[in-house]
Amino acid sequence: MPGIDREAVKDLGHEFSLATPETSLIVLESLEQYLQHDIAPPESLTEMRQEFFRIRAQQNDEIRKSFEERKADRIQYVEDLWSEYKEWRGKNFQIQKFLRWFQNDPEEDDEEFRAGGRRSVPEQDIAPAMAPPTADEDLAVSDEEVLEDECEEEVSEDAAPAPGMAVSENGSPADTEVSRTASVEIQPWNPDSPYLKRMAEAQDPYAVYLAQRGEFAQSPAFFLECAEFFRERKNAKLALRVLSNLA
């Protein structure tokens, strides 16, 4: 029905126990039923009505106290977080060992590695290998001759110098030193991660990192890969900032 205050009609129905479009009749017999349906007993039930309002007032006080306690707990929680944040801001963090490599130039590290692999070894003359038999030699030999040749070949192999070693004519090592450089080519790890592709294609990779940080906040690999991304682009400052999320 347009133009009718439905709330006022409902209140009148409750007050005079009338059936209206907003209310219906219900038979209640005990105080528990009145409390369950939140309906005040009629004035004819004086004692039950007084007990109803007393219990309702007590319940409202408990709800209010519980709300105040939760509010105080939330305030205390925020204060504790603020204290921890101020303590963290004032702490002097030492650079961890696994972060120090960001401070070094990768080219300098490669030069140090190559220098560490350089060593000197005595130079020795390589003994000449025996010439193979000619095609016109008689290959029809007895079993005894074959066995004898195999034994001689095994002894020759055991007595021969190791590959890369050399001996002089008198059998003593030569004094000449040979410089050898040990070099290992390590291919950089190239993870096929969708967020790294978006960062590589963006004009502002750091903005893309910030936009994706919430989604991957529980993944340590996300921060490690993003830090490596910025380090490869010679931006150690951003790399350290990203890695600080793992501290």
XYZ file of N, CA and C in Angstrom:
741
model
N 0.857 -1.191 0.000
C 0.000 0.000 0.000
C 0.885 1.229 0.000
N 0.855 2.006 -1.072
C 1.726 3.184 -1.144
C 1.275 4.259 -0.165
N 2.249 5.035 0.317
C 1.956 6.147 1.210
C 1.777 5.757 2.659
N 1.988 4.500 3.024
C 1.809 4.047 4.408
C 3.184 3.814 5.024
N 3.354 4.293 6.255
C 4.600 4.094 6.992
C 4.598 2.668 7.539
N 5.347 1.795 6.896
C 5.327 0.384 7.269
C 5.932 0.157 8.649
N 6.944 0.944 9.012
C 7.541 0.803 10.336
C 6.540 1.175 11.422
N 5.765 2.243 11.181
C 4.764 2.649 12.174
C 3.683 1.590 12.321
N 3.275 0.988 11.215
C 2.271 -0.078 11.277
C 2.802 -1.274 12.059
N 4.073 -1.604 11.837
C 4.663 -2.732 12.560
C 4.736 -2.451 14.052
N 5.133 -1.231 14.434
C 5.204 -0.875 15.852
C 3.826 -0.948 16.512
N 2.793 -0.487 15.817
C 1.442 -0.562 16.376
C 0.999 -2.015 16.548
N 1.346 -2.852 15.604
C 1.001 -4.261 15.727
C 1.663 -4.910 16.916
N 2.952 -4.557 17.163
C 3.647 -5.091 18.334
C 3.036 -4.556 19.626
N 2.701 -3.280 19.619
C 2.215 -2.649 20.855
C 0.860 -3.201 21.282
N -0.022 -3.416 20.343
C -1.386 -3.840 20.686
C -1.664 -5.296 20.287
N -0.601 -6.037 19.926
C -0.755 -7.458 19.580
C -1.784 -7.650 18.480
N -1.603 -6.930 17.392
C -2.514 -6.977 16.262
C -1.814 -7.590 15.052
N -2.601 -8.271 14.239
C -2.075 -8.804 12.983
C -2.147 -7.733 11.916
N -1.041 -7.400 11.320
C -0.944 -6.374 10.284
C -0.161 -6.948 9.102
N -0.098 -6.203 7.966
C 0.740 -6.676 6.850
C 2.206 -6.842 7.235
N 2.623 -6.203 8.327
C 4.022 -6.278 8.750
C 4.216 -7.206 9.944
N 3.143 -7.690 10.549
C 3.237 -8.548 11.733
C 2.271 -9.713 11.589
N 2.535 -10.714 12.419
C 1.640 -11.871 12.458
C 1.471 -12.299 13.905
N 0.421 -13.018 14.180
C 0.145 -13.481 15.535
C 0.973 -14.728 15.830
N 1.514 -14.803 17.053
C 2.290 -15.945 17.499
C 1.945 -16.205 18.957
N 1.816 -17.446 19.311
C 1.450 -17.821 20.675
C 2.724 -18.128 21.444
N 2.999 -17.338 22.486
C 4.164 -17.513 23.345
C 3.679 -17.803 24.757
N 4.305 -18.774 25.410
C 3.841 -19.187 26.725
C 4.869 -18.960 27.821
N 6.153 -18.984 27.501
C 7.184 -18.866 28.537
C 8.063 -17.650 28.267
N 8.823 -17.265 29.319
C 9.734 -16.124 29.186
C 10.821 -16.418 28.156
N 11.294 -17.675 28.111
C 12.328 -18.034 27.146
C 11.852 -17.824 25.712
N 10.577 -18.128 25.453
C 10.043 -17.924 24.110
C 9.957 -16.444 23.755
N 9.555 -15.622 24.740
C 9.521 -14.174 24.487
C 10.932 -13.641 24.199
N 11.915 -14.135 24.963
C 13.298 -13.696 24.738
C 13.822 -14.194 23.390
N 13.454 -15.413 23.021
C 13.928 -15.978 21.766
C 13.438 -15.173 20.569
N 12.181 -14.747 20.603
C 11.598 -13.999 19.488
C 11.692 -12.485 19.683
N 12.316 -12.060 20.794
C 12.495 -10.637 21.100
C 11.152 -9.893 21.071
N 10.196 -10.454 21.764
C 8.869 -9.841 21.880
C 8.582 -9.624 23.361
N 8.244 -8.406 23.714
C 7.957 -8.103 25.117
C 6.614 -8.709 25.521
N 6.545 -9.325 26.692
C 5.267 -9.864 27.161
C 4.239 -8.748 27.325
N 2.966 -9.062 27.246
C 1.936 -8.026 27.426
C 1.942 -7.484 28.851
N 1.332 -6.315 29.020
C 1.312 -5.678 30.338
C 0.536 -6.495 31.356
N -0.348 -7.351 30.895
C -1.092 -8.189 31.838
C -0.188 -9.170 32.567
N 0.936 -9.538 31.943
C 1.924 -10.403 32.599
C 3.015 -9.516 33.188
N 2.696 -8.891 34.322
C 3.567 -7.851 34.876
C 4.938 -8.396 35.247
N 4.991 -9.469 36.018
C 6.270 -10.003 36.487
C 7.129 -10.495 35.310
N 6.509 -11.211 34.387
C 7.263 -11.703 33.224
C 7.770 -10.538 32.386
N 6.993 -9.496 32.264
C 7.403 -8.329 31.484
C 8.600 -7.641 32.131
N 8.570 -7.483 33.473
C 9.694 -6.865 34.178
C 10.961 -7.713 34.036
N 10.808 -9.028 34.175
C 11.966 -9.913 34.032
C 12.516 -9.861 32.602
N 11.627 -9.740 31.637
C 12.054 -9.636 30.238
C 12.943 -8.414 30.027
N 12.505 -7.259 30.502
C 13.298 -6.037 30.307
C 14.597 -6.065 31.117
N 14.565 -6.722 32.291
C 15.795 -6.823 33.083
C 16.842 -7.662 32.350
N 16.411 -8.800 31.820
C 17.350 -9.665 31.096
C 17.842 -8.976 29.822
N 16.940 -8.282 29.122
C 17.349 -7.571 27.918
C 18.381 -6.489 28.240
N 18.193 -5.762 29.328
C 19.156 -4.730 29.728
C 20.502 -5.357 30.076
N 20.477 -6.501 30.769
C 21.719 -7.189 31.117
C 22.447 -7.666 29.859
N 21.695 -8.221 28.906
C 22.311 -8.664 27.655
C 22.903 -7.495 26.871
N 22.202 -6.370 26.862
C 22.729 -5.192 26.165
C 24.016 -4.700 26.809
N 24.085 -4.748 28.161
C 25.317 -4.342 28.851
C 26.473 -5.275 28.491
N 26.210 -6.574 28.429
C 27.264 -7.525 28.076
C 27.748 -7.299 26.641
N 26.810 -7.026 25.748
C 27.207 -6.752 24.360
C 28.060 -5.490 24.273
N 27.660 -4.461 25.024
C 28.423 -3.212 25.002
C 29.820 -3.418 25.581
N 29.933 -4.169 26.702
C 31.243 -4.426 27.302
C 32.122 -5.250 26.357
N 31.523 -6.242 25.702
C 32.297 -7.051 24.762
C 32.809 -6.199 23.601
N 31.976 -5.288 23.143
C 32.399 -4.397 22.059
C 33.546 -3.499 22.508
N 33.458 -2.970 23.722
C 34.524 -2.104 24.227
C 35.822 -2.883 24.400
N 35.721 -4.142 24.864
C 36.926 -4.953 25.027
C 37.580 -5.244 23.673
N 36.776 -5.595 22.683
C 37.342 -5.847 21.350
C 37.962 -4.580 20.774
N 37.332 -3.456 21.027
C 37.877 -2.194 20.545
C 39.217 -1.901 21.203
N 39.295 -2.128 22.535
C 40.562 -1.904 23.244
C 41.644 -2.863 22.746
N 41.259 -4.122 22.472
C 42.239 -5.085 21.958
C 42.767 -4.662 20.589
N 41.893 -4.162 19.741
C 42.341 -3.707 18.413
C 43.285 -2.512 18.529
N 42.963 -1.600 19.447
C 43.840 -0.438 19.638
C 45.203 -0.881 20.153
N 45.209 -1.825 21.116
C 46.473 -2.316 21.652
C 47.273 -3.045 20.574
N 46.577 -3.775 19.711
C 47.255 -4.484 18.628
C 47.935 -3.505 17.676
N 47.240 -2.428 17.344
C 47.827 -1.418 16.454
C 49.016 -0.737 17.126
N 48.907 -0.459 18.425
C 50.019 0.163 19.144
C 51.234 -0.757 19.171
N 51.014 -2.058 19.362
C 52.136 -3.004 19.354
C 52.801 -3.047 17.977
N 51.989 -3.038 16.930
C 52.568 -3.024 15.581
C 53.392 -1.763 15.339
N 52.893 -0.634 15.825
C 53.620 0.618 15.654
C 54.941 0.596 16.421
N 54.927 0.021 17.626
C 56.164 -0.074 18.406
C 57.172 -0.972 17.700
N 56.709 -2.104 17.168
C 57.618 -2.990 16.442
C 58.176 -2.304 15.198
N 57.338 -1.522 14.529
C 57.804 -0.827 13.331
C 58.873 0.203 13.683
N 58.665 0.979 14.757
C 59.669 1.966 15.153
C 60.961 1.282 15.570
N 60.853 0.148 16.262
C 62.060 -0.582 16.651
C 62.807 -1.091 15.424
N 62.048 -1.574 14.434
C 62.676 -2.059 13.207
C 63.353 -0.923 12.448
N 62.719 0.245 12.397
C 63.301 1.386 11.697
C 64.585 1.863 12.357
N 64.669 1.711 13.676
C 65.855 2.176 14.373
C 66.964 1.158 14.466
N 66.747 -0.046 13.962
C 67.750 -1.096 14.059
C 68.759 -0.965 12.920
N 70.025 -1.235 13.240
C 71.101 -1.180 12.252
C 71.336 -2.590 11.717
N 70.833 -2.857 10.533
C 70.944 -4.191 9.960
C 72.308 -4.352 9.293
N 72.956 -5.486 9.549
C 74.209 -5.816 8.900
C 73.907 -6.578 7.605
N 74.708 -6.316 6.593
C 74.509 -6.989 5.308
C 74.837 -8.467 5.469
N 73.906 -9.314 5.108
C 74.116 -10.745 5.225
C 75.101 -11.225 4.160
N 75.678 -12.403 4.422
C 76.672 -12.941 3.496
C 76.083 -13.182 2.113
N 74.835 -13.678 2.069
C 74.269 -14.000 0.762
C 73.856 -12.762 -0.008
N 73.976 -11.564 0.599
C 73.670 -10.325 -0.110
C 74.931 -9.606 -0.592
N 76.089 -10.002 -0.078
C 77.309 -9.254 -0.392
C 77.700 -9.359 -1.855
N 77.303 -10.437 -2.497
C 77.720 -10.583 -3.899
C 77.081 -9.539 -4.782
N 76.005 -8.875 -4.332
C 75.398 -7.810 -5.126
C 76.319 -6.590 -5.198
N 77.214 -6.435 -4.208
C 78.079 -5.265 -4.190
C 79.267 -5.408 -5.140
N 79.550 -6.613 -5.602
C 80.706 -6.844 -6.460
C 80.302 -6.753 -7.926
N 81.252 -6.342 -8.734
C 81.044 -6.300 -10.178
C 81.185 -7.722 -10.722
N 80.207 -8.233 -11.471
C 80.326 -9.605 -11.990
C 81.575 -9.822 -12.822
N 82.034 -8.799 -13.565
C 83.243 -8.969 -14.374
C 84.466 -9.156 -13.487
N 84.523 -8.413 -12.351
C 85.650 -8.587 -11.434
C 85.643 -9.981 -10.830
N 84.441 -10.496 -10.492
C 84.365 -11.843 -9.946
C 84.872 -12.869 -10.950
N 84.545 -12.695 -12.246
C 85.018 -13.637 -13.251
C 86.532 -13.589 -13.381
N 87.122 -12.370 -13.318
C 88.580 -12.258 -13.410
C 89.259 -12.929 -12.223
N 88.673 -12.752 -11.010
C 89.258 -13.401 -9.838
C 89.173 -14.919 -9.967
N 88.068 -15.417 -10.517
C 87.928 -16.864 -10.678
C 88.962 -17.405 -11.655
N 89.134 -16.684 -12.781
C 90.119 -17.143 -13.760
C 91.535 -17.094 -13.186
N 91.818 -16.035 -12.413
C 93.152 -15.929 -11.815
C 93.399 -17.063 -10.833
N 92.350 -17.464 -10.117
C 92.502 -18.559 -9.165
C 92.748 -19.888 -9.848
N 92.318 -20.037 -11.109
C 92.518 -21.294 -11.815
C 93.831 -21.369 -12.565
N 94.690 -20.334 -12.489
C 95.968 -20.305 -13.212
C 97.050 -20.959 -12.349
N 97.741 -21.950 -12.875
C 98.819 -22.596 -12.135
C 99.904 -23.051 -13.119
N 101.043 -23.387 -12.583
C 102.198 -23.777 -13.399
C 102.501 -25.253 -13.171
N 102.885 -25.955 -14.231
C 103.258 -27.367 -14.143
C 104.567 -27.545 -14.896
N 105.395 -28.490 -14.484
C 106.654 -28.721 -15.210
C 106.376 -29.209 -16.622
N 107.147 -28.700 -17.566
C 107.008 -29.115 -18.963
C 107.852 -30.359 -19.200
N 107.267 -31.337 -19.860
C 107.974 -32.572 -20.154
C 107.754 -32.916 -21.621
N 108.766 -33.555 -22.192
C 108.672 -33.951 -23.592
C 107.771 -35.167 -23.730
N 106.910 -35.139 -24.745
C 106.011 -36.255 -25.000
C 106.764 -37.341 -25.763
N 106.705 -38.551 -25.241
C 107.381 -39.653 -25.934
C 106.650 -39.971 -27.228
N 107.357 -40.170 -28.341
C 106.683 -40.450 -29.624
C 105.980 -41.798 -29.596
N 104.836 -41.852 -30.274
C 104.080 -43.103 -30.348
C 104.719 -44.036 -31.364
N 104.499 -45.329 -31.168
C 105.060 -46.323 -32.082
C 104.324 -46.271 -33.408
N 105.081 -46.441 -34.510
C 104.481 -46.411 -35.847
C 103.650 -47.663 -36.067
N 102.506 -47.560 -36.735
C 101.681 -48.746 -37.003
C 102.367 -49.662 -37.999
N 102.036 -50.917 -37.987
C 102.666 -51.856 -38.946
C 102.240 -51.536 -40.370
N 103.149 -51.832 -41.308
C 102.853 -51.576 -42.722
C 101.906 -52.634 -43.249
N 101.308 -52.280 -44.394
C 100.288 -53.175 -44.940
C 100.862 -54.475 -45.472
N 102.206 -54.458 -45.847
C 102.771 -55.649 -46.465
C 103.312 -56.642 -45.464
N 103.176 -56.357 -44.160
C 103.667 -57.290 -43.150
C 102.748 -58.499 -43.107
N 103.322 -59.617 -42.742
C 102.547 -60.850 -42.682
C 101.670 -60.831 -41.451
N 100.305 -60.893 -41.631
C 99.372 -60.852 -40.514
C 99.023 -62.233 -40.009
N 99.481 -63.237 -40.673
C 99.183 -64.600 -40.228
C 100.211 -65.007 -39.197
N 99.885 -64.898 -37.946
C 100.800 -65.219 -36.856
C 100.148 -66.280 -36.008
N 100.969 -66.930 -35.232
C 100.456 -67.993 -34.372
C 99.818 -67.407 -33.130
N 99.040 -68.229 -32.409
C 98.402 -67.781 -31.169
C 99.434 -67.365 -30.146
N 100.556 -68.005 -30.133
C 101.593 -67.661 -29.156
C 102.154 -66.283 -29.438
N 102.363 -65.951 -30.716
C 102.882 -64.635 -31.058
C 101.874 -63.545 -30.729
N 100.578 -63.776 -30.960
C 99.553 -62.781 -30.622
C 99.541 -62.510 -29.130
N 99.602 -63.560 -28.307
C 99.613 -63.382 -26.854
C 100.826 -62.606 -26.415
N 101.984 -62.866 -27.035
C 103.203 -62.148 -26.669
C 103.087 -60.669 -27.007
N 102.530 -60.360 -28.189
C 102.364 -58.952 -28.582
C 101.409 -58.221 -27.639
N 100.316 -58.883 -27.217
C 99.366 -58.242 -26.307
C 100.013 -57.927 -24.970
N 100.841 -58.845 -24.466
C 101.520 -58.590 -23.187
C 102.456 -57.409 -23.309
N 103.228 -57.354 -24.420
C 104.141 -56.234 -24.598
C 103.383 -54.920 -24.704
N 102.204 -54.937 -25.361
C 101.418 -53.702 -25.519
C 100.900 -53.207 -24.166
N 100.454 -54.128 -23.291
C 99.980 -53.727 -21.969
C 101.097 -53.115 -21.151
N 102.305 -53.701 -21.212
C 103.433 -53.138 -20.470
C 103.784 -51.767 -21.002
N 103.752 -51.575 -22.323
C 104.079 -50.274 -22.903
C 103.080 -49.220 -22.471
N 101.783 -49.560 -22.413
C 100.775 -48.581 -22.004
C 100.945 -48.187 -20.551
N 101.285 -49.148 -19.684
C 101.481 -48.816 -18.266
C 102.693 -47.941 -18.065
N 103.738 -48.148 -18.869
C 104.960 -47.376 -18.692
C 104.922 -46.043 -19.383
N 103.947 -45.810 -20.251
C 103.893 -44.547 -20.990
C 103.495 -43.417 -20.068
N 103.961 -42.209 -20.335
C 103.582 -41.058 -19.503
C 102.110 -40.727 -19.663
N 101.549 -40.112 -18.635
C 100.136 -39.721 -18.662
C 99.917 -38.641 -19.698
N 98.718 -38.570 -20.276
C 98.447 -37.505 -21.276
C 98.656 -36.129 -20.686
N 99.272 -35.251 -21.460
C 99.516 -33.899 -20.991
C 100.816 -33.769 -20.224
N 101.510 -34.889 -19.908
C 102.779 -34.844 -19.194
C 103.906 -35.039 -20.206
N 105.097 -34.579 -19.866
C 106.242 -34.714 -20.767
C 107.474 -35.046 -19.950
N 108.369 -35.813 -20.519
C 109.620 -36.174 -19.848
C 110.770 -35.814 -20.774
N 111.904 -35.509 -20.201
C 113.094 -35.200 -20.992
C 113.809 -36.494 -21.347
N 114.851 -36.371 -22.118
C 115.556 -37.561 -22.576
C 116.181 -38.325 -21.421
N 116.672 -37.638 -20.393
C 117.300 -38.329 -19.273
C 116.286 -38.796 -18.232
N 114.972 -38.565 -18.490
C 113.947 -39.059 -17.573
C 113.593 -38.099 -16.477
N 114.253 -36.983 -16.329
C 113.958 -36.013 -15.260
C 113.007 -34.954 -15.791
N 112.137 -34.411 -14.927
C 111.194 -33.368 -15.385
C 111.926 -32.131 -15.848
N 111.402 -31.510 -16.894
C 111.987 -30.261 -17.382
C 111.613 -29.121 -16.450
N 112.395 -28.049 -16.469
C 112.194 -26.914 -15.566
C 111.232 -25.884 -16.131
N 110.907 -25.967 -17.408
C 110.043 -24.953 -18.021
C 108.643 -25.044 -17.439
N 108.016 -23.893 -17.129
C 106.680 -23.842 -16.562
C 105.679 -23.444 -17.641
N 104.515 -24.057 -17.592
C 103.446 -23.775 -18.538
C 102.281 -23.177 -17.767
N 101.758 -22.091 -18.261
C 100.628 -21.418 -17.605
C 99.326 -21.914 -18.212
N 98.405 -22.367 -17.364
C 97.120 -22.861 -17.836
C 96.004 -22.097 -17.144
N 95.024 -21.713 -17.887
C 93.885 -20.956 -17.350
C 92.653 -21.848 -17.313
N 92.073 -21.968 -16.115
C 90.829 -22.737 -15.972
C 89.655 -21.788 -16.098
N 88.783 -22.075 -17.007
C 87.635 -21.194 -17.241
C 86.374 -22.033 -17.338
N 85.330 -21.606 -16.623
C 84.038 -22.291 -16.634
C 82.989 -21.295 -17.083
N 82.290 -21.617 -18.131
C 81.230 -20.751 -18.632
C 79.906 -21.200 -18.016
N 79.296 -20.349 -17.210
C 78.036 -20.662 -16.534
C 76.921 -19.890 -17.206
N 75.959 -20.608 -17.695
C 74.823 -19.946 -18.320
C 73.911 -19.375 -17.240
N 73.475 -18.128 -17.363
C 72.582 -17.544 -16.349
C 71.239 -18.245 -16.345
N 70.652 -18.353 -15.146
C 69.338 -18.977 -14.993
C 68.281 -18.055 -15.586
N 67.475 -18.618 -16.452
C 66.443 -17.823 -17.122
C 65.074 -18.419 -16.812
N 64.461 -18.060 -15.654
C 63.154 -18.619 -15.301
C 62.062 -18.086 -16.213
N 61.167 -18.994 -16.568
C 60.056 -18.624 -17.445
C 58.864 -18.229 -16.583
N 58.952 -17.071 -15.933
C 57.907 -16.596 -15.026
C 57.111 -15.495 -15.708
N 55.785 -15.525 -15.572
C 54.971 -14.499 -16.250
C 55.237 -13.101 -15.729
N 55.517 -12.965 -14.406
C 55.739 -11.611 -13.897
C 57.059 -11.036 -14.403
N 58.073 -11.891 -14.631
C 59.328 -11.380 -15.183
C 59.143 -10.932 -16.631
N 58.285 -11.632 -17.368
C 58.025 -11.204 -18.744
C 57.351 -9.837 -18.766
N 56.376 -9.636 -17.852
C 55.703 -8.333 -17.814
C 56.669 -7.232 -17.397
N 57.578 -7.526 -16.457
C 58.563 -6.533 -16.039
C 59.526 -6.199 -17.171
N 59.904 -7.221 -17.944
C 60.843 -6.982 -19.040
C 60.215 -6.148 -20.150
N 58.911 -6.279 -20.340
C 58.240 -5.538 -21.403
C 57.801 -4.145 -20.971
N 57.793 -3.859 -19.660
C 57.282 -2.573 -19.168
C 58.375 -1.506 -19.202
N 57.951 -0.238 -19.335
C 58.888 0.880 -19.262
C 59.351 1.113 -17.827
N 58.501 0.814 -16.856
C 58.850 0.970 -15.440
C 58.722 -0.395 -14.763
N 59.783 -1.225 -14.799
C 59.675 -2.572 -14.226
C 59.367 -2.550 -12.733
N 59.880 -1.562 -12.006
C 59.638 -1.536 -10.563
C 58.161 -1.332 -10.256
N 57.468 -0.523 -11.062
C 56.028 -0.333 -10.854
C 55.279 -1.642 -11.089
N 55.711 -2.410 -12.086
C 55.084 -3.707 -12.333
C 55.359 -4.655 -11.168
N 56.585 -4.599 -10.611
C 56.902 -5.426 -9.442
C 55.996 -5.090 -8.259
N 55.798 -3.797 -7.991
C 54.936 -3.390 -6.879
C 53.500 -3.848 -7.100
N 53.041 -3.804 -8.344
C 51.662 -4.206 -8.631
C 51.452 -5.703 -8.427
N 52.513 -6.498 -8.585
C 52.384 -7.947 -8.456
C 52.837 -8.469 -7.103
N 53.406 -7.610 -6.265
C 53.968 -8.077 -4.999
C 52.898 -8.656 -4.079
N 51.712 -8.053 -4.052
C 50.661 -8.572 -3.184
C 50.219 -9.974 -3.568
N 50.184 -10.261 -4.857
C 49.732 -11.576 -5.321
C 50.740 -12.666 -5.002
N 52.048 -12.336 -5.052
C 53.091 -13.335 -4.837
C 53.848 -13.095 -3.530
N 53.218 -12.448 -2.549
C 53.918 -12.103 -1.308
C 54.362 -13.333 -0.529
N 53.682 -14.461 -0.684
C 54.025 -15.677 0.049
C 55.029 -16.551 -0.692
N 55.565 -16.086 -1.811
C 56.498 -16.883 -2.614
C 57.896 -16.273 -2.531
N 58.852 -16.901 -1.806
C 60.224 -16.381 -1.774
C 60.864 -16.341 -3.159
N 60.483 -17.277 -4.042
C 61.076 -17.289 -5.383
C 60.744 -16.014 -6.148
N 59.575 -15.440 -5.868
C 59.196 -14.194 -6.553
C 60.199 -13.090 -6.243
N 60.550 -12.922 -4.953
C 61.474 -11.853 -4.577
C 62.888 -12.150 -5.075
N 63.315 -13.427 -5.038
C 64.652 -13.769 -5.520
C 64.775 -13.509 -7.026
N 63.761 -13.897 -7.783
C 63.826 -13.702 -9.231
C 63.742 -12.227 -9.599
N 62.907 -11.459 -8.888
C 62.821 -10.024 -9.177
C 64.127 -9.320 -8.804
N 64.750 -9.732 -7.682
C 66.033 -9.139 -7.307
C 67.096 -9.432 -8.356
N 67.126 -10.660 -8.862
C 68.074 -11.007 -9.916
C 67.787 -10.200 -11.183
N 66.508 -9.943 -11.445
C 66.114 -9.141 -12.611
C 66.737 -7.748 -12.542
N 66.628 -7.091 -11.373
C 67.189 -5.742 -11.240
C 68.718 -5.779 -11.192
N 69.303 -6.839 -10.616
C 70.765 -6.911 -10.565
C 71.353 -7.025 -11.963
N 70.697 -7.813 -12.828
C 71.185 -7.948 -14.196
C 71.111 -6.631 -14.954
N 70.244 -5.740 -14.516
C 70.128 -4.418 -15.145
C 70.941 -3.361 -14.402
N 71.943 -3.810 -13.633
C 72.889 -2.923 -12.945
C 72.182 -1.989 -11.963
N 71.147 -2.469 -11.319
C 70.427 -1.659 -10.326
C 70.454 -2.422 -9.006
N 71.637 -2.423 -8.356
C 71.790 -3.165 -7.106
C 70.932 -2.592 -5.990
N 70.654 -1.289 -6.035
C 69.836 -0.672 -4.984
C 68.437 -1.266 -4.967
N 67.801 -1.370 -6.134
C 66.466 -1.972 -6.191
C 66.524 -3.462 -5.875
N 67.606 -4.125 -6.275
C 67.734 -5.553 -5.978
C 67.770 -5.795 -4.476
N 68.543 -4.983 -3.749
C 68.596 -5.115 -2.288
C 67.263 -4.765 -1.654
N 66.583 -3.769 -2.210
C 65.270 -3.388 -1.658
C 64.279 -4.535 -1.804
N 64.324 -5.226 -2.938
C 63.421 -6.360 -3.138
C 63.777 -7.503 -2.193
N 65.067 -7.772 -2.023
C 65.487 -8.864 -1.148
C 65.197 -8.584 0.321
N 65.055 -7.315 0.691
C 64.754 -6.995 2.093
C 63.418 -7.577 2.532
N 62.550 -7.954 1.598
C 61.282 -8.594 1.963
C 61.495 -9.980 2.555
N 62.662 -10.592 2.326
C 62.952 -11.922 2.862
C 63.690 -11.867 4.180
N 64.083 -10.649 4.643
C 64.847 -10.548 5.890
C 63.960 -10.869 7.082
